[in-house]
């Protein structure tokens, strides 16, 4: 296997445009499917392709929940400047733009995630900005709303990210997290807004349905 020279070509050739279990066809994304080779690639094959683990190839349950919440409550982002942090496939960024956000920045340190997000945005006829800059620890760059889906799956990373998000919320930014019960979601200091039952694959999540919740870091620092 040779390294991938054109991420967008690789994505379109190794995924399929499809809807998601929770949102249906409201947002269509280039995703890995069980009958496609990308689903089966192991760590050795990924290394040969110089391809980081393709988190961008799946619409994770937390991201679906957060996107559905935004579509159902568009006033949260309407005319606001939105950051989709660790955007993956870009589903939350697309939902925000569909809900008439003023600007949307989709950020992910994986260039393949950015390529997937740009393709998915084009697929859904929305315009947004992207960056591979690591924003963790950075000051607010003008965002009114920050969306973060499925970021609490690894201990030290989750602690660093949620600490940063909590600090930003104290400056008045709306910070929403979509999470299906990951181990490293903070046990306190979050306000639960809603939960959704999201159909998943047991090959990915060890279960066929995830109870995915949308949480907010309360800006008045009062948790419930």
mmCIF file with all atom_site columns, N, CA, C and O in Angstrom, residues 121-148:
data_model
loop_
_atom_site.group_PDB
_atom_site.id
_atom_site.type_symbol
_atom_site.label_atom_id
_atom_site.label_alt_id
_atom_site.label_comp_id
_atom_site.label_asym_id
_atom_site.label_entity_id
_atom_site.label_seq_id
_atom_site.pdbx_PDB_ins_code
_atom_site.Cartn_x
_atom_site.Cartn_y
_atom_site.Cartn_z
_atom_site.occupancy
_atom_site.B_iso_or_equiv
_atom_site.pdbx_formal_charge
_atom_site.auth_seq_id
_atom_site.auth_comp_id
_atom_site.auth_asym_id
_atom_site.auth_atom_id
_atom_site.pdbx_PDB_model_num
ATOM 1   N N  . UNK A 1 121 ? -19.799 19.174 3.535  1.00 0.00 ? 121 UNK A N  1
ATOM 2   C CA . UNK A 1 121 ? -20.421 20.495 3.442  1.00 0.00 ? 121 UNK A CA 1
ATOM 3   C C  . UNK A 1 121 ? -20.901 20.750 2.010  1.00 0.00 ? 121 UNK A C  1
ATOM 4   O O  . UNK A 1 121 ? -22.025 21.227 1.783  1.00 0.00 ? 121 UNK A O  1
ATOM 5   N N  . UNK A 1 122 ? -20.046 20.437 1.047  1.00 0.00 ? 122 UNK A N  1
ATOM 6   C CA . UNK A 1 122 ? -20.416 20.602 -0.359 1.00 0.00 ? 122 UNK A CA 1
ATOM 7   C C  . UNK A 1 122 ? -21.616 19.729 -0.705 1.00 0.00 ? 122 UNK A C  1
ATOM 8   O O  . UNK A 1 122 ? -22.538 20.165 -1.415 1.00 0.00 ? 122 UNK A O  1
ATOM 9   N N  . UNK A 1 123 ? -21.622 18.513 -0.181 1.00 0.00 ? 123 UNK A N  1
ATOM 10  C CA . UNK A 1 123 ? -22.726 17.574 -0.426 1.00 0.00 ? 123 UNK A CA 1
ATOM 11  C C  . UNK A 1 123 ? -24.057 18.135 0.071  1.00 0.00 ? 123 UNK A C  1
ATOM 12  O O  . UNK A 1 123 ? -25.113 17.875 -0.516 1.00 0.00 ? 123 UNK A O  1
ATOM 13  N N  . UNK A 1 124 ? -24.005 18.924 1.153  1.00 0.00 ? 124 UNK A N  1
ATOM 14  C CA . UNK A 1 124 ? -25.220 19.474 1.759  1.00 0.00 ? 124 UNK A CA 1
ATOM 15  C C  . UNK A 1 124 ? -25.447 20.948 1.425  1.00 0.00 ? 124 UNK A C  1
ATOM 16  O O  . UNK A 1 124 ? -26.292 21.605 2.043  1.00 0.00 ? 124 UNK A O  1
ATOM 17  N N  . UNK A 1 125 ? -24.655 21.448 0.468  1.00 0.00 ? 125 UNK A N  1
ATOM 18  C CA . UNK A 1 125 ? -24.842 22.811 -0.058 1.00 0.00 ? 125 UNK A CA 1
ATOM 19  C C  . UNK A 1 125 ? -24.724 23.882 1.021  1.00 0.00 ? 125 UNK A C  1
ATOM 20  O O  . UNK A 1 125 ? -25.523 24.829 1.063  1.00 0.00 ? 125 UNK A O  1
ATOM 21  N N  . UNK A 1 126 ? -23.732 23.723 1.884  1.00 0.00 ? 126 UNK A N  1
ATOM 22  C CA . UNK A 1 126 ? -23.454 24.765 2.879  1.00 0.00 ? 126 UNK A CA 1
ATOM 23  C C  . UNK A 1 126 ? -21.993 25.188 2.760  1.00 0.00 ? 126 UNK A C  1
ATOM 24  O O  . UNK A 1 126 ? -21.145 24.427 2.294  1.00 0.00 ? 126 UNK A O  1
ATOM 25  N N  . UNK A 1 127 ? -21.720 26.400 3.224  1.00 0.00 ? 127 UNK A N  1
ATOM 26  C CA . UNK A 1 127 ? -20.375 26.954 3.165  1.00 0.00 ? 127 UNK A CA 1
ATOM 27  C C  . UNK A 1 127 ? -19.859 27.162 4.577  1.00 0.00 ? 127 UNK A C  1
ATOM 28  O O  . UNK A 1 127 ? -20.555 27.743 5.419  1.00 0.00 ? 127 UNK A O  1
ATOM 29  N N  . UNK A 1 128 ? -18.670 26.681 4.839  1.00 0.00 ? 128 UNK A N  1
ATOM 30  C CA . UNK A 1 128 ? -18.060 26.850 6.155  1.00 0.00 ? 128 UNK A CA 1
ATOM 31  C C  . UNK A 1 128 ? -16.548 26.898 6.027  1.00 0.00 ? 128 UNK A C  1
ATOM 32  O O  . UNK A 1 128 ? -15.986 26.548 4.987  1.00 0.00 ? 128 UNK A O  1
ATOM 33  N N  . UNK A 1 129 ? -15.899 27.348 7.086  1.00 0.00 ? 129 UNK A N  1
ATOM 34  C CA . UNK A 1 129 ? -14.436 27.410 7.118  1.00 0.00 ? 129 UNK A CA 1
ATOM 35  C C  . UNK A 1 129 ? -13.899 26.203 7.878  1.00 0.00 ? 129 UNK A C  1
ATOM 36  O O  . UNK A 1 129 ? -14.602 25.604 8.705  1.00 0.00 ? 129 UNK A O  1
ATOM 37  N N  . UNK A 1 130 ? -12.640 25.846 7.618  1.00 0.00 ? 130 UNK A N  1
ATOM 38  C CA . UNK A 1 130 ? -12.024 24.706 8.288  1.00 0.00 ? 130 UNK A CA 1
ATOM 39  C C  . UNK A 1 130 ? -10.610 25.059 8.732  1.00 0.00 ? 130 UNK A C  1
ATOM 40  O O  . UNK A 1 130 ? -9.978  25.967 8.180  1.00 0.00 ? 130 UNK A O  1
ATOM 41  N N  . UNK A 1 131 ? -10.123 24.317 9.726  1.00 0.00 ? 131 UNK A N  1
ATOM 42  C CA . UNK A 1 131 ? -8.747  24.485 10.172 1.00 0.00 ? 131 UNK A CA 1
ATOM 43  C C  . UNK A 1 131 ? -8.247  23.197 10.814 1.00 0.00 ? 131 UNK A C  1
ATOM 44  O O  . UNK A 1 131 ? -9.024  22.457 11.430 1.00 0.00 ? 131 UNK A O  1
ATOM 45  N N  . UNK A 1 132 ? -6.943  22.922 10.653 1.00 0.00 ? 132 UNK A N  1
ATOM 46  C CA . UNK A 1 132 ? -6.306  21.805 11.345 1.00 0.00 ? 132 UNK A CA 1
ATOM 47  C C  . UNK A 1 132 ? -5.531  22.290 12.574 1.00 0.00 ? 132 UNK A C  1
ATOM 48  O O  . UNK A 1 132 ? -4.821  21.504 13.210 1.00 0.00 ? 132 UNK A O  1
ATOM 49  N N  . UNK A 1 133 ? -5.671  23.549 12.919 1.00 0.00 ? 133 UNK A N  1
ATOM 50  C CA . UNK A 1 133 ? -4.978  24.080 14.099 1.00 0.00 ? 133 UNK A CA 1
ATOM 51  C C  . UNK A 1 133 ? -5.501  23.417 15.363 1.00 0.00 ? 133 UNK A C  1
ATOM 52  O O  . UNK A 1 133 ? -6.704  23.210 15.522 1.00 0.00 ? 133 UNK A O  1
ATOM 53  N N  . UNK A 1 134 ? -4.590  23.086 16.274 1.00 0.00 ? 134 UNK A N  1
ATOM 54  C CA . UNK A 1 134 ? -4.986  22.571 17.585 1.00 0.00 ? 134 UNK A CA 1
ATOM 55  C C  . UNK A 1 134 ? -5.417  23.748 18.451 1.00 0.00 ? 134 UNK A C  1
ATOM 56  O O  . UNK A 1 134 ? -4.596  24.548 18.890 1.00 0.00 ? 134 UNK A O  1
ATOM 57  N N  . UNK A 1 135 ? -6.705  23.867 18.693 1.00 0.00 ? 135 UNK A N  1
ATOM 58  C CA . UNK A 1 135 ? -7.249  25.027 19.391 1.00 0.00 ? 135 UNK A CA 1
ATOM 59  C C  . UNK A 1 135 ? -7.311  24.852 20.905 1.00 0.00 ? 135 UNK A C  1
ATOM 60  O O  . UNK A 1 135 ? -7.617  25.814 21.620 1.00 0.00 ? 135 UNK A O  1
ATOM 61  N N  . UNK A 1 136 ? -7.033  23.655 21.408 1.00 0.00 ? 136 UNK A N  1
ATOM 62  C CA . UNK A 1 136 ? -7.152  23.413 22.846 1.00 0.00 ? 136 UNK A CA 1
ATOM 63  C C  . UNK A 1 136 ? -6.223  24.347 23.614 1.00 0.00 ? 136 UNK A C  1
ATOM 64  O O  . UNK A 1 136 ? -5.029  24.450 23.323 1.00 0.00 ? 136 UNK A O  1
ATOM 65  N N  . UNK A 1 137 ? -6.797  25.067 24.593 1.00 0.00 ? 137 UNK A N  1
ATOM 66  C CA . UNK A 1 137 ? -6.021  25.999 25.392 1.00 0.00 ? 137 UNK A CA 1
ATOM 67  C C  . UNK A 1 137 ? -5.990  27.406 24.838 1.00 0.00 ? 137 UNK A C  1
ATOM 68  O O  . UNK A 1 137 ? -5.539  28.336 25.521 1.00 0.00 ? 137 UNK A O  1
ATOM 69  N N  . UNK A 1 138 ? -6.474  27.586 23.610 1.00 0.00 ? 138 UNK A N  1
ATOM 70  C CA . UNK A 1 138 ? -6.461  28.919 22.993 1.00 0.00 ? 138 UNK A CA 1
ATOM 71  C C  . UNK A 1 138 ? -7.618  29.774 23.532 1.00 0.00 ? 138 UNK A C  1
ATOM 72  O O  . UNK A 1 138 ? -8.661  29.266 23.934 1.00 0.00 ? 138 UNK A O  1
ATOM 73  N N  . UNK A 1 139 ? -7.413  31.086 23.529 1.00 0.00 ? 139 UNK A N  1
ATOM 74  C CA . UNK A 1 139 ? -8.469  32.010 23.926 1.00 0.00 ? 139 UNK A CA 1
ATOM 75  C C  . UNK A 1 139 ? -9.585  32.008 22.890 1.00 0.00 ? 139 UNK A C  1
ATOM 76  O O  . UNK A 1 139 ? -9.390  31.606 21.728 1.00 0.00 ? 139 UNK A O  1
ATOM 77  N N  . UNK A 1 140 ? -10.741 32.477 23.321 1.00 0.00 ? 140 UNK A N  1
ATOM 78  C CA . UNK A 1 140 ? -11.874 32.599 22.413 1.00 0.00 ? 140 UNK A CA 1
ATOM 79  C C  . UNK A 1 140 ? -11.493 33.481 21.219 1.00 0.00 ? 140 UNK A C  1
ATOM 80  O O  . UNK A 1 140 ? -10.997 34.592 21.389 1.00 0.00 ? 140 UNK A O  1
ATOM 81  N N  . UNK A 1 141 ? -11.737 32.975 20.022 1.00 0.00 ? 141 UNK A N  1
ATOM 82  C CA . UNK A 1 141 ? -11.413 33.712 18.807 1.00 0.00 ? 141 UNK A CA 1
ATOM 83  C C  . UNK A 1 141 ? -12.660 34.343 18.172 1.00 0.00 ? 141 UNK A C  1
ATOM 84  O O  . UNK A 1 141 ? -12.734 34.502 16.952 1.00 0.00 ? 141 UNK A O  1
ATOM 85  N N  . UNK A 1 142 ? -13.611 34.698 19.035 1.00 0.00 ? 142 UNK A N  1
ATOM 86  C CA . UNK A 1 142 ? -14.816 35.345 18.553 1.00 0.00 ? 142 UNK A CA 1
ATOM 87  C C  . UNK A 1 142 ? -16.014 34.429 18.464 1.00 0.00 ? 142 UNK A C  1
ATOM 88  O O  . UNK A 1 142 ? -17.059 34.819 17.929 1.00 0.00 ? 142 UNK A O  1
ATOM 89  N N  . UNK A 1 143 ? -15.919 33.203 19.005 1.00 0.00 ? 143 UNK A N  1
ATOM 90  C CA . UNK A 1 143 ? -17.024 32.262 18.926 1.00 0.00 ? 143 UNK A CA 1
ATOM 91  C C  . UNK A 1 143 ? -18.120 32.624 19.927 1.00 0.00 ? 143 UNK A C  1
ATOM 92  O O  . UNK A 1 143 ? -17.855 32.993 21.063 1.00 0.00 ? 143 UNK A O  1
ATOM 93  N N  . UNK A 1 144 ? -19.350 32.473 19.493 1.00 0.00 ? 144 UNK A N  1
ATOM 94  C CA . UNK A 1 144 ? -20.506 32.614 20.375 1.00 0.00 ? 144 UNK A CA 1
ATOM 95  C C  . UNK A 1 144 ? -20.975 31.253 20.893 1.00 0.00 ? 144 UNK A C  1
ATOM 96  O O  . UNK A 1 144 ? -21.537 31.160 21.987 1.00 0.00 ? 144 UNK A O  1
ATOM 97  N N  . UNK A 1 145 ? -20.768 30.222 20.067 1.00 0.00 ? 145 UNK A N  1
ATOM 98  C CA . UNK A 1 145 ? -21.227 28.871 20.394 1.00 0.00 ? 145 UNK A CA 1
ATOM 99  C C  . UNK A 1 145 ? -20.127 27.884 20.025 1.00 0.00 ? 145 UNK A C  1
ATOM 100 O O  . UNK A 1 145 ? -19.524 27.993 18.946 1.00 0.00 ? 145 UNK A O  1
ATOM 101 N N  . UNK A 1 146 ? -19.865 26.919 20.924 1.00 0.00 ? 146 UNK A N  1
ATOM 102 C CA . UNK A 1 146 ? -18.911 25.849 20.630 1.00 0.00 ? 146 UNK A CA 1
ATOM 103 C C  . UNK A 1 146 ? -19.638 24.515 20.738 1.00 0.00 ? 146 UNK A C  1
ATOM 104 O O  . UNK A 1 146 ? -20.310 24.240 21.741 1.00 0.00 ? 146 UNK A O  1
ATOM 105 N N  . UNK A 1 147 ? -19.507 23.692 19.704 1.00 0.00 ? 147 UNK A N  1
ATOM 106 C CA . UNK A 1 147 ? -20.103 22.361 19.660 1.00 0.00 ? 147 UNK A CA 1
ATOM 107 C C  . UNK A 1 147 ? -18.998 21.326 19.715 1.00 0.00 ? 147 UNK A C  1
ATOM 108 O O  . UNK A 1 147 ? -18.003 21.435 18.980 1.00 0.00 ? 147 UNK A O  1
ATOM 109 N N  . UNK A 1 148 ? -19.149 20.332 20.580 1.00 0.00 ? 148 UNK A N  1
ATOM 110 C CA . UNK A 1 148 ? -18.130 19.283 20.714 1.00 0.00 ? 148 UNK A CA 1
ATOM 111 C C  . UNK A 1 148 ? -18.833 17.938 20.882 1.00 0.00 ? 148 UNK A C  1
ATOM 112 O O  . UNK A 1 148 ? -19.498 17.693 21.884 1.00 0.00 ? 148 UNK A O  1
#
